[in-house]
Each structure stands twice: as structure tokens, then as C-alpha cells.
Tab-separated table of C-alpha atoms in Angstrom:
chain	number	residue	atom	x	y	z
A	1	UNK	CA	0.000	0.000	0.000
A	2	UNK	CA	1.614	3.042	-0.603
A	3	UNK	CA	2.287	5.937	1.989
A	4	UNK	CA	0.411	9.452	2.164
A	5	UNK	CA	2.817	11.682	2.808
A	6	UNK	CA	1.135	15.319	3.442
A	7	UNK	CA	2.893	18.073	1.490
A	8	UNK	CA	3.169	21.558	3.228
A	9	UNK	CA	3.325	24.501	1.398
A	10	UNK	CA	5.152	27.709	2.078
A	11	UNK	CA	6.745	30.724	0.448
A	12	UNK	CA	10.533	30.315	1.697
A	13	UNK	CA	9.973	28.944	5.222
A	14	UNK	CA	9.932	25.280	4.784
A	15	UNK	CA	13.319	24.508	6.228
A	16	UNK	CA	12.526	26.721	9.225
A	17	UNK	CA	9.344	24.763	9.544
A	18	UNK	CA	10.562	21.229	9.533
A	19	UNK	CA	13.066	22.046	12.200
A	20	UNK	CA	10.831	23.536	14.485
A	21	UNK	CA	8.139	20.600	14.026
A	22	UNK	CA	11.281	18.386	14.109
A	23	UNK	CA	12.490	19.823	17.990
A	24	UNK	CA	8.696	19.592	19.200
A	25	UNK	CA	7.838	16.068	18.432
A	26	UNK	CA	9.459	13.038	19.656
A	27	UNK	CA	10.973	10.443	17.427
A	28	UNK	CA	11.118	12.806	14.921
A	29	UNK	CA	13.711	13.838	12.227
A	30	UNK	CA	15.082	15.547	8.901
A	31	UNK	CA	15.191	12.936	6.132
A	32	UNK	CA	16.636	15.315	3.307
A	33	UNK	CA	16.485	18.656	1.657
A	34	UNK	CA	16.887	19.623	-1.618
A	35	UNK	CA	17.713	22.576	-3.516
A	36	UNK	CA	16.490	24.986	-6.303
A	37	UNK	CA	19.084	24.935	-9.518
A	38	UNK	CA	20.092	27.033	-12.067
A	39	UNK	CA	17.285	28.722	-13.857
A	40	UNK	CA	14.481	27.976	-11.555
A	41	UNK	CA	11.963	30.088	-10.423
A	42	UNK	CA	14.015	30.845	-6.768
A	43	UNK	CA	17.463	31.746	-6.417
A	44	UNK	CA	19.717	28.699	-7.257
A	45	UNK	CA	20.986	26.919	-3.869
A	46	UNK	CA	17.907	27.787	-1.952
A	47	UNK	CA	15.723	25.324	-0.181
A	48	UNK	CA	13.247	23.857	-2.318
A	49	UNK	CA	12.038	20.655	0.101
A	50	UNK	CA	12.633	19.101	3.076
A	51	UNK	CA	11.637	15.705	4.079
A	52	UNK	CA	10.973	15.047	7.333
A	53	UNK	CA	9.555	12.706	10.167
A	54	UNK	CA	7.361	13.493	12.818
A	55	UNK	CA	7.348	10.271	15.122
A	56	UNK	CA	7.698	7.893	12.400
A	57	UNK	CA	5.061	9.498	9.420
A	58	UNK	CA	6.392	11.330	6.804
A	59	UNK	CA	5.938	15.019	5.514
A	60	UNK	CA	7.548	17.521	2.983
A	61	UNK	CA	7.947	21.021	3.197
A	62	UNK	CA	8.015	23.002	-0.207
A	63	UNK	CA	9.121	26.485	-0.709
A	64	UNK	CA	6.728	27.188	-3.447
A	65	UNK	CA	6.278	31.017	-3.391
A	66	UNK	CA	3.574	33.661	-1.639
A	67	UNK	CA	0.876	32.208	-3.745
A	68	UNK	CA	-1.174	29.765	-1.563
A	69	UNK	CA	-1.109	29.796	2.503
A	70	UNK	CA	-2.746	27.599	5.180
A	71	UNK	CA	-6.012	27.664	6.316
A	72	UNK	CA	-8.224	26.252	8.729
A	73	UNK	CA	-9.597	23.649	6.135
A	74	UNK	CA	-6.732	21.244	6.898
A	75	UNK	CA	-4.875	21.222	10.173
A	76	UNK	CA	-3.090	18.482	12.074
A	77	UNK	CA	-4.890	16.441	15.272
A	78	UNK	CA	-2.553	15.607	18.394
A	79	UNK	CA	-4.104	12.491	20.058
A	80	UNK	CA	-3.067	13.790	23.776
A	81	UNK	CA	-2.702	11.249	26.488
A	82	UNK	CA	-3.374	13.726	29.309
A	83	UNK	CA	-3.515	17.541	30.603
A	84	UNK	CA	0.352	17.224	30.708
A	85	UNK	CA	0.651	15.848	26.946
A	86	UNK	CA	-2.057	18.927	25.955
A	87	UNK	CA	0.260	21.557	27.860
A	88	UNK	CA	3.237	20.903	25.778
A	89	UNK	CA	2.217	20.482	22.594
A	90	UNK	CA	-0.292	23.654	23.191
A	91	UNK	CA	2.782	26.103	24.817
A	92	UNK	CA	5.270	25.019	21.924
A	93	UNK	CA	3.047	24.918	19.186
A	94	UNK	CA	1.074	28.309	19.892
A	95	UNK	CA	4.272	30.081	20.461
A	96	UNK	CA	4.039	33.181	18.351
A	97	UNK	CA	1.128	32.052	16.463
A	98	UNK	CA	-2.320	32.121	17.562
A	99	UNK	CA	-4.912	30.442	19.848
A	100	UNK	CA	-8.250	29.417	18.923
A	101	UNK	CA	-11.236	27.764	20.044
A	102	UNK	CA	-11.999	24.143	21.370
A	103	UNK	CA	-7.954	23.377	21.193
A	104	UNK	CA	-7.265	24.598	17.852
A	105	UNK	CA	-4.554	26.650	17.443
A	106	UNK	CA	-2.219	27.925	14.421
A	107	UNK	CA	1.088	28.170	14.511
A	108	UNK	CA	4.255	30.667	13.951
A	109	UNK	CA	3.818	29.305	10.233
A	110	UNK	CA	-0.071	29.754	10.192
A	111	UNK	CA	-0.802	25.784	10.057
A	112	UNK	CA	-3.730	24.796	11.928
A	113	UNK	CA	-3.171	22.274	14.887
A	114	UNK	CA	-5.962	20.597	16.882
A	115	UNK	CA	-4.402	19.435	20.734
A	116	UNK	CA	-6.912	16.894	22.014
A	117	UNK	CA	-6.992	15.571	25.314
A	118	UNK	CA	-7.826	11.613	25.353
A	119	UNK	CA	-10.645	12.480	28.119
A	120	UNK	CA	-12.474	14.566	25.101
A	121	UNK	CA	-13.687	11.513	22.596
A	122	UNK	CA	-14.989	9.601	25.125
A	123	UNK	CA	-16.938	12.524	27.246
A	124	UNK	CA	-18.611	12.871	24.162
A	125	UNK	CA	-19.682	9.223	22.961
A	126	UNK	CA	-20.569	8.782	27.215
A	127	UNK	CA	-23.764	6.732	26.496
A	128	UNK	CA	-25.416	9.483	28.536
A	129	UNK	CA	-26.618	12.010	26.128
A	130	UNK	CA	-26.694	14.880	28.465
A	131	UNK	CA	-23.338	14.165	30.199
A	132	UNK	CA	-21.810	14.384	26.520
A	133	UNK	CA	-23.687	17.894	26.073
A	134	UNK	CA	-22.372	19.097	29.052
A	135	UNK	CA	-19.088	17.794	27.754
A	136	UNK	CA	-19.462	19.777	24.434
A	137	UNK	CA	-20.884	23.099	25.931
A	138	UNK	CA	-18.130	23.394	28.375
A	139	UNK	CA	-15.317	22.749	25.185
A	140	UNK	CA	-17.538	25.168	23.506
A	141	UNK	CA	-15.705	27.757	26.145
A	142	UNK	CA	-12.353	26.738	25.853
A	143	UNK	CA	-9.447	27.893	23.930
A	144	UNK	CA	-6.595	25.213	25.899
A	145	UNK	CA	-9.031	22.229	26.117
A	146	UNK	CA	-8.625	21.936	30.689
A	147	UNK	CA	-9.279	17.671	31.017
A	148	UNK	CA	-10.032	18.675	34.892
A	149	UNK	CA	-12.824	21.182	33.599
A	150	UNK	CA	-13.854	18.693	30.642
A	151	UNK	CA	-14.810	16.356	33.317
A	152	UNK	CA	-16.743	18.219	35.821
A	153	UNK	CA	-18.692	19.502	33.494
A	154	UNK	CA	-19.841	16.630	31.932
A	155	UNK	CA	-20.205	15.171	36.177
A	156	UNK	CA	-22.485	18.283	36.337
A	157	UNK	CA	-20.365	19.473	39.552
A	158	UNK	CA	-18.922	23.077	37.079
């Protein structure tokens, strides 16, 4: 079966990109970079891609010019184990970009991030319908998703 590797476009940024995402996840590393030549479109000997590996799945970085940027349509999930997990990834990740609601984020680079708490998939498939809406509501308020919060107000006791 062959791999889907997501492809991230940015004007001339890539390189700085894949090292920060590189130094935030675990397990993770630069595969290879290659360069513009002679008679391209960018100067020769500037980045053109870089490969890289965020704890084991692959991604590319292209410098491809100004003319298409991120947007919320696509963005990147973190399956968080806990309120520790959420904290990291949150703090590095929003780190001179910008925070947004429910635990979405973007970062420094504008790429939308999602930081999910484990304790937030099953609040809201809890086979009681109005402990899951209690659940939602109280995300609904959140930029950080807060586990601790998450729960009590699904328990009722927020």
C-alpha cells in the first residue's frame, strides 16, 4: 500500500518549519532537503524541500512562493494522552502564532493544529446524552481544552 505523505506549502519557510516541528515532536527527524538549480523560479541553492519525520510518518515542506497559505480547512490532530501531553504540545506549538477555540490553534507558520486531550472523545460518545452535552458546551468555552474542567462539566459538579 503506498504511503500518504502530506505536502506543506510555504513561500521560503519550509526549512525553518521542519526544524521547528522536528524539535517539538518526539521520534522525529530531517530525512533530506533539496535545492532549487540554475534557472528555476528561486534563487539557485535555496531550499526547495525538506523531508521530514514526525514520530515515524512522513511530511515535505516546499518552498513554493507567496501564492497559496494555510487555512483552517486542513490542520493536524494531536491524540493527547493527558492535561500534561495537551500543555506541551499547546505552549510550543502556539508560540508566536495564535490560539483558537476548542484546542485549535495555528502556529508561527499559520498551520492549523488541533491538541486533544484523550478524556475529550470519550466525554462525548458517554452513552449518557446529556453528560456528553455538558461535555461539548463546556469545550464550547475553551481555547486550551482543561481535562479537569472537561470532566466536571460533563459530572455536572462546574
Amino acid at each position: 500500500m503506498p504511503r500518504i505523505t502530506p505536502n506543506l506549502w510555504f513561500d521560503t519557510l519550509a526549512e525553518d518549519a521542519a526544524k521547528f516541528y522536528v524539535s517539538v515532536f518526539p521520534n522525529s527527524e530531517i530525512k533530506n532537503t533539496s535545492y532549487y538549480g540554475e534557472g528555476s523560479p528561486r534563487p539557485a541553492g535555496s531550499v526547495l524541500t525538506v523531508e521530514f519525520e514526525l514520530d515515524g510518518n512522513p511530511y515535505l515542506a516546499l518552498n513554493g512562493g507567496p501564492e497559496f497559505t494555510f487555512d483552517e480547512a486542513v490542520s493536524f490532530s494531536i491524540a493527547c494522552a493527558d492535561q500534561d501531553e495537551v500543555d506541551y504540545y499547546w505552549g510550543k506549538l502556539s508560540e508566536g502564532g495564535e490560539e483558537g477555540p476548542c484546542g485549535w490553534l495555528k502556529d508561527q507558520f499559520g498551520l492549523s493544529w488541533q491538541v486533544v486531550p484523550a478524556a475529550l472523545p470519550e466525554l462525548l460518545a458517554d452513552p449518557d446524552p446529556a453528560r456528553a452535552q455538558r461535555a461539548m458546551q463546556a469545550m464550547f468555552g475553551m481555547k486550551k481544552l482543561d481535562v479537569a474542567a472537561l470532566r466536571a462539566a460533563a459530572d455536572g459538579t462546574a
